[in-house]
Structure formats: C-alpha cells, structure tokens
PDB file of C-alpha atoms in Angstrom:
ATOM      1  CA  UNK A   1       0.026  -0.002   0.003  1.00  0.00           C
ATOM      2  CA  UNK A   2       1.143   3.494  -0.732  1.00  0.00           C
ATOM      3  CA  UNK A   3       0.799   5.057   2.704  1.00  0.00           C
ATOM      4  CA  UNK A   4       1.391   8.556   1.451  1.00  0.00           C
ATOM      5  CA  UNK A   5      -1.450   8.228  -1.067  1.00  0.00           C
ATOM      6  CA  UNK A   6      -3.605   6.836   1.759  1.00  0.00           C
ATOM      7  CA  UNK A   7      -2.793   9.802   3.995  1.00  0.00           C
ATOM      8  CA  UNK A   8      -3.855  12.187   1.173  1.00  0.00           C
ATOM      9  CA  UNK A   9      -7.105  10.259   0.506  1.00  0.00           C
ATOM     10  CA  UNK A  10      -8.099  10.360   4.199  1.00  0.00           C
ATOM     11  CA  UNK A  11      -7.311  14.105   4.363  1.00  0.00           C
ATOM     12  CA  UNK A  12      -9.251  14.770   1.105  1.00  0.00           C
ATOM     13  CA  UNK A  13     -12.218  12.927   2.752  1.00  0.00           C
ATOM     14  CA  UNK A  14     -11.969  15.160   5.760  1.00  0.00           C
ATOM     15  CA  UNK A  15     -10.795  12.399   8.109  1.00  0.00           C
ATOM     16  CA  UNK A  16      -8.006  12.561  10.646  1.00  0.00           C
ATOM     17  CA  UNK A  17      -4.699  10.854   9.929  1.00  0.00           C
ATOM     18  CA  UNK A  18      -3.339   9.508  13.209  1.00  0.00           C
ATOM     19  CA  UNK A  19      -0.094   7.704  13.847  1.00  0.00           C
ATOM     20  CA  UNK A  20      -2.137   4.589  14.747  1.00  0.00           C
ATOM     21  CA  UNK A  21      -3.963   4.752  11.369  1.00  0.00           C
ATOM     22  CA  UNK A  22      -0.664   5.103   9.434  1.00  0.00           C
ATOM     23  CA  UNK A  23       0.797   2.110  11.330  1.00  0.00           C
ATOM     24  CA  UNK A  24      -2.355   0.045  10.736  1.00  0.00           C
ATOM     25  CA  UNK A  25      -2.440   0.814   7.088  1.00  0.00           C
ATOM     26  CA  UNK A  26       1.350   0.111   6.684  1.00  0.00           C
ATOM     27  CA  UNK A  27       0.777  -3.364   8.283  1.00  0.00           C
ATOM     28  CA  UNK A  28      -2.616  -4.382   6.954  1.00  0.00           C
ATOM     29  CA  UNK A  29      -3.458  -2.045   4.008  1.00  0.00           C
ATOM     30  CA  UNK A  30      -5.085  -3.697   0.977  1.00  0.00           C
ATOM     31  CA  UNK A  31      -5.503  -7.024   2.903  1.00  0.00           C
ATOM     32  CA  UNK A  32      -8.510  -9.176   2.154  1.00  0.00           C
ATOM     33  CA  UNK A  33      -9.532 -12.280   4.116  1.00  0.00           C
ATOM     34  CA  UNK A  34     -12.249 -14.669   3.011  1.00  0.00           C
ATOM     35  CA  UNK A  35     -14.159 -17.331   5.005  1.00  0.00           C
ATOM     36  CA  UNK A  36     -17.556 -19.142   4.848  1.00  0.00           C
ATOM     37  CA  UNK A  37     -20.297 -17.460   6.893  1.00  0.00           C
ATOM     38  CA  UNK A  38     -21.306 -19.364  10.081  1.00  0.00           C
ATOM     39  CA  UNK A  39     -24.907 -18.276   9.536  1.00  0.00           C
ATOM     40  CA  UNK A  40     -25.565 -18.691   5.735  1.00  0.00           C
ATOM     41  CA  UNK A  41     -22.562 -20.602   4.477  1.00  0.00           C
ATOM     42  CA  UNK A  42     -22.061 -17.845   1.924  1.00  0.00           C
ATOM     43  CA  UNK A  43     -18.608 -16.375   1.565  1.00  0.00           C
ATOM     44  CA  UNK A  44     -17.792 -13.524   3.968  1.00  0.00           C
ATOM     45  CA  UNK A  45     -14.773 -11.255   3.813  1.00  0.00           C
ATOM     46  CA  UNK A  46     -12.948  -8.424   5.464  1.00  0.00           C
ATOM     47  CA  UNK A  47     -11.104  -5.990   3.236  1.00  0.00           C
ATOM     48  CA  UNK A  48      -8.840  -3.172   4.416  1.00  0.00           C
ATOM     49  CA  UNK A  49      -9.230  -0.547   1.618  1.00  0.00           C
ATOM     50  CA  UNK A  50      -8.603   3.121   1.613  1.00  0.00           C
ATOM     51  CA  UNK A  51     -11.129   3.640  -1.218  1.00  0.00           C
ATOM     52  CA  UNK A  52     -13.902   1.820   0.737  1.00  0.00           C
ATOM     53  CA  UNK A  53     -12.905   3.476   4.002  1.00  0.00           C
ATOM     54  CA  UNK A  54     -13.109   7.034   2.684  1.00  0.00           C
ATOM     55  CA  UNK A  55     -16.570   6.609   1.141  1.00  0.00           C
ATOM     56  CA  UNK A  56     -19.046   9.132   2.587  1.00  0.00           C
ATOM     57  CA  UNK A  57     -20.890   8.117   5.771  1.00  0.00           C
ATOM     58  CA  UNK A  58     -21.605   9.624   9.196  1.00  0.00           C
ATOM     59  CA  UNK A  59     -18.380   8.805  11.153  1.00  0.00           C
ATOM     60  CA  UNK A  60     -19.365  11.194  13.934  1.00  0.00           C
ATOM     61  CA  UNK A  61     -22.409   9.193  14.720  1.00  0.00           C
ATOM     62  CA  UNK A  62     -20.417   5.934  15.064  1.00  0.00           C
ATOM     63  CA  UNK A  63     -17.891   7.732  17.267  1.00  0.00           C
ATOM     64  CA  UNK A  64     -20.733   9.009  19.511  1.00  0.00           C
ATOM     65  CA  UNK A  65     -22.063   5.438  19.844  1.00  0.00           C
ATOM     66  CA  UNK A  66     -18.544   4.143  20.629  1.00  0.00           C
ATOM     67  CA  UNK A  67     -17.714   6.989  23.048  1.00  0.00           C
ATOM     68  CA  UNK A  68     -14.292   7.431  21.441  1.00  0.00           C
ATOM     69  CA  UNK A  69     -12.813   8.467  18.074  1.00  0.00           C
ATOM     70  CA  UNK A  70     -12.492   5.979  15.341  1.00  0.00           C
ATOM     71  CA  UNK A  71     -11.432   5.900  11.671  1.00  0.00           C
ATOM     72  CA  UNK A  72     -12.857   3.775   8.846  1.00  0.00           C
ATOM     73  CA  UNK A  73     -10.416   1.299   7.419  1.00  0.00           C
ATOM     74  CA  UNK A  74     -12.420  -0.901   5.190  1.00  0.00           C
ATOM     75  CA  UNK A  75     -15.478  -3.213   4.763  1.00  0.00           C
ATOM     76  CA  UNK A  76     -16.481  -6.626   5.996  1.00  0.00           C
ATOM     77  CA  UNK A  77     -18.926  -9.495   5.792  1.00  0.00           C
ATOM     78  CA  UNK A  78     -21.247 -10.208   2.919  1.00  0.00           C
ATOM     79  CA  UNK A  79     -23.317  -7.007   3.690  1.00  0.00           C
ATOM     80  CA  UNK A  80     -20.248  -4.690   3.348  1.00  0.00           C
ATOM     81  CA  UNK A  81     -20.409  -3.198   6.831  1.00  0.00           C
ATOM     82  CA  UNK A  82     -17.887  -0.490   7.666  1.00  0.00           C
ATOM     83  CA  UNK A  83     -14.724  -1.619   9.536  1.00  0.00           C
ATOM     84  CA  UNK A  84     -13.558   0.990  12.035  1.00  0.00           C
ATOM     85  CA  UNK A  85     -10.296   1.296  13.917  1.00  0.00           C
ATOM     86  CA  UNK A  86     -11.103   2.724  17.287  1.00  0.00           C
ATOM     87  CA  UNK A  87      -8.598   4.928  19.212  1.00  0.00           C
ATOM     88  CA  UNK A  88      -8.002   2.089  21.702  1.00  0.00           C
ATOM     89  CA  UNK A  89      -7.052  -0.396  18.947  1.00  0.00           C
ATOM     90  CA  UNK A  90     -10.397  -2.202  18.860  1.00  0.00           C
ATOM     91  CA  UNK A  91     -11.795  -3.272  15.544  1.00  0.00           C
ATOM     92  CA  UNK A  92     -15.444  -2.309  15.273  1.00  0.00           C
ATOM     93  CA  UNK A  93     -18.127  -2.962  12.717  1.00  0.00           C
ATOM     94  CA  UNK A  94     -20.506  -0.182  11.902  1.00  0.00           C
ATOM     95  CA  UNK A  95     -23.827  -0.818  10.152  1.00  0.00           C
ATOM     96  CA  UNK A  96     -26.963   1.262   9.778  1.00  0.00           C
ATOM     97  CA  UNK A  97     -25.950   3.560  12.694  1.00  0.00           C
ATOM     98  CA  UNK A  98     -25.050   0.724  15.086  1.00  0.00           C
ATOM     99  CA  UNK A  99     -21.719  -0.669  16.086  1.00  0.00           C
ATOM    100  CA  UNK A 100     -20.378  -4.043  17.179  1.00  0.00           C
ATOM    101  CA  UNK A 101     -16.946  -4.533  18.849  1.00  0.00           C
ATOM    102  CA  UNK A 102     -15.131  -7.478  17.327  1.00  0.00           C
ATOM    103  CA  UNK A 103     -11.792  -7.577  19.192  1.00  0.00           C
ATOM    104  CA  UNK A 104      -8.725  -5.551  20.112  1.00  0.00           C
ATOM    105  CA  UNK A 105      -6.208  -5.564  17.280  1.00  0.00           C
ATOM    106  CA  UNK A 106      -6.584  -6.659  13.580  1.00  0.00           C
ATOM    107  CA  UNK A 107      -5.249 -10.157  13.891  1.00  0.00           C
ATOM    108  CA  UNK A 108      -7.461 -10.974  16.863  1.00  0.00           C
ATOM    109  CA  UNK A 109     -10.409  -9.544  15.015  1.00  0.00           C
ATOM    110  CA  UNK A 110      -9.871 -11.666  11.975  1.00  0.00           C
ATOM    111  CA  UNK A 111      -9.646 -14.791  14.184  1.00  0.00           C
ATOM    112  CA  UNK A 112     -12.845 -13.780  15.930  1.00  0.00           C
ATOM    113  CA  UNK A 113     -14.696 -13.169  12.706  1.00  0.00           C
ATOM    114  CA  UNK A 114     -13.683 -16.389  11.140  1.00  0.00           C
ATOM    115  CA  UNK A 115     -14.446 -18.505  14.271  1.00  0.00           C
ATOM    116  CA  UNK A 116     -17.655 -16.597  15.015  1.00  0.00           C
ATOM    117  CA  UNK A 117     -16.422 -16.135  18.581  1.00  0.00           C
ATOM    118  CA  UNK A 118     -17.112 -12.527  19.206  1.00  0.00           C
ATOM    119  CA  UNK A 119     -19.869 -10.495  20.919  1.00  0.00           C
ATOM    120  CA  UNK A 120     -22.371  -9.691  18.198  1.00  0.00           C
ATOM    121  CA  UNK A 121     -24.361  -7.299  20.384  1.00  0.00           C
ATOM    122  CA  UNK A 122     -25.092  -3.992  18.753  1.00  0.00           C
ATOM    123  CA  UNK A 123     -24.531  -0.802  20.832  1.00  0.00           C
TER     124      UNK A 123
END
C-alpha cells in the first residue's frame, strides 16, 4: 500500500490521519480475508481498503455510539459493513448507525470473525 497516497485520501475525505492509522495501514493495507459465513454458508470477507474506508458516511455518529474516536479502514462481511479502527485499537463494525466490537487488534479480530467467537451485540 502506498501510505502517502492513503494519507492524502483520508485528508481529502476530511478524516483525521493519526499515527495509529498510518501504522495500521502500513501493516494491513489492501489485505482481504475470506471465510464461509457461520450463519448462511455464503462467503464472507474483510477488506482493508482506503477507497472503501473514505466513502461518505456519518463517522461522527459511530464515534458517538462508541464513546471514542475511530477511523474507517475498510468493509467486512457479505453485507459490506464498515470496519472502524477505534482509538483504543479495537476493530469495530458499523452498520446502519449501530456498532459492534469485534476484538482488540486486527489479527485478533480476523480470528474472531472467522471463528464466529465475538460479541455480536449492537450498541
């Protein structure tokens, strides 16, 4: 991933560019993981994509629900929910104004999504 181009894209979208975001994108940018859904059997995925992350949506609403700042980093699942990187390192899914915490850290979150072992409660 071209991290400098990603910084520019985030700035152009009016989003903050934090050190944590830059480190995250440097480590996981343009990563896609696929697995079969535990519910439907259909293929699910998680994609870290600057293009998807910087699409227009109401980030401030998600941050209010979380009670902390967060930045979009991609999309996940067969319904293309927004993947957010919270300021505390949690990976959170945002869909239709609601949020779900998956896990702390990207790798733990991927394991949780694939295994289905995460709290799917919306808040």
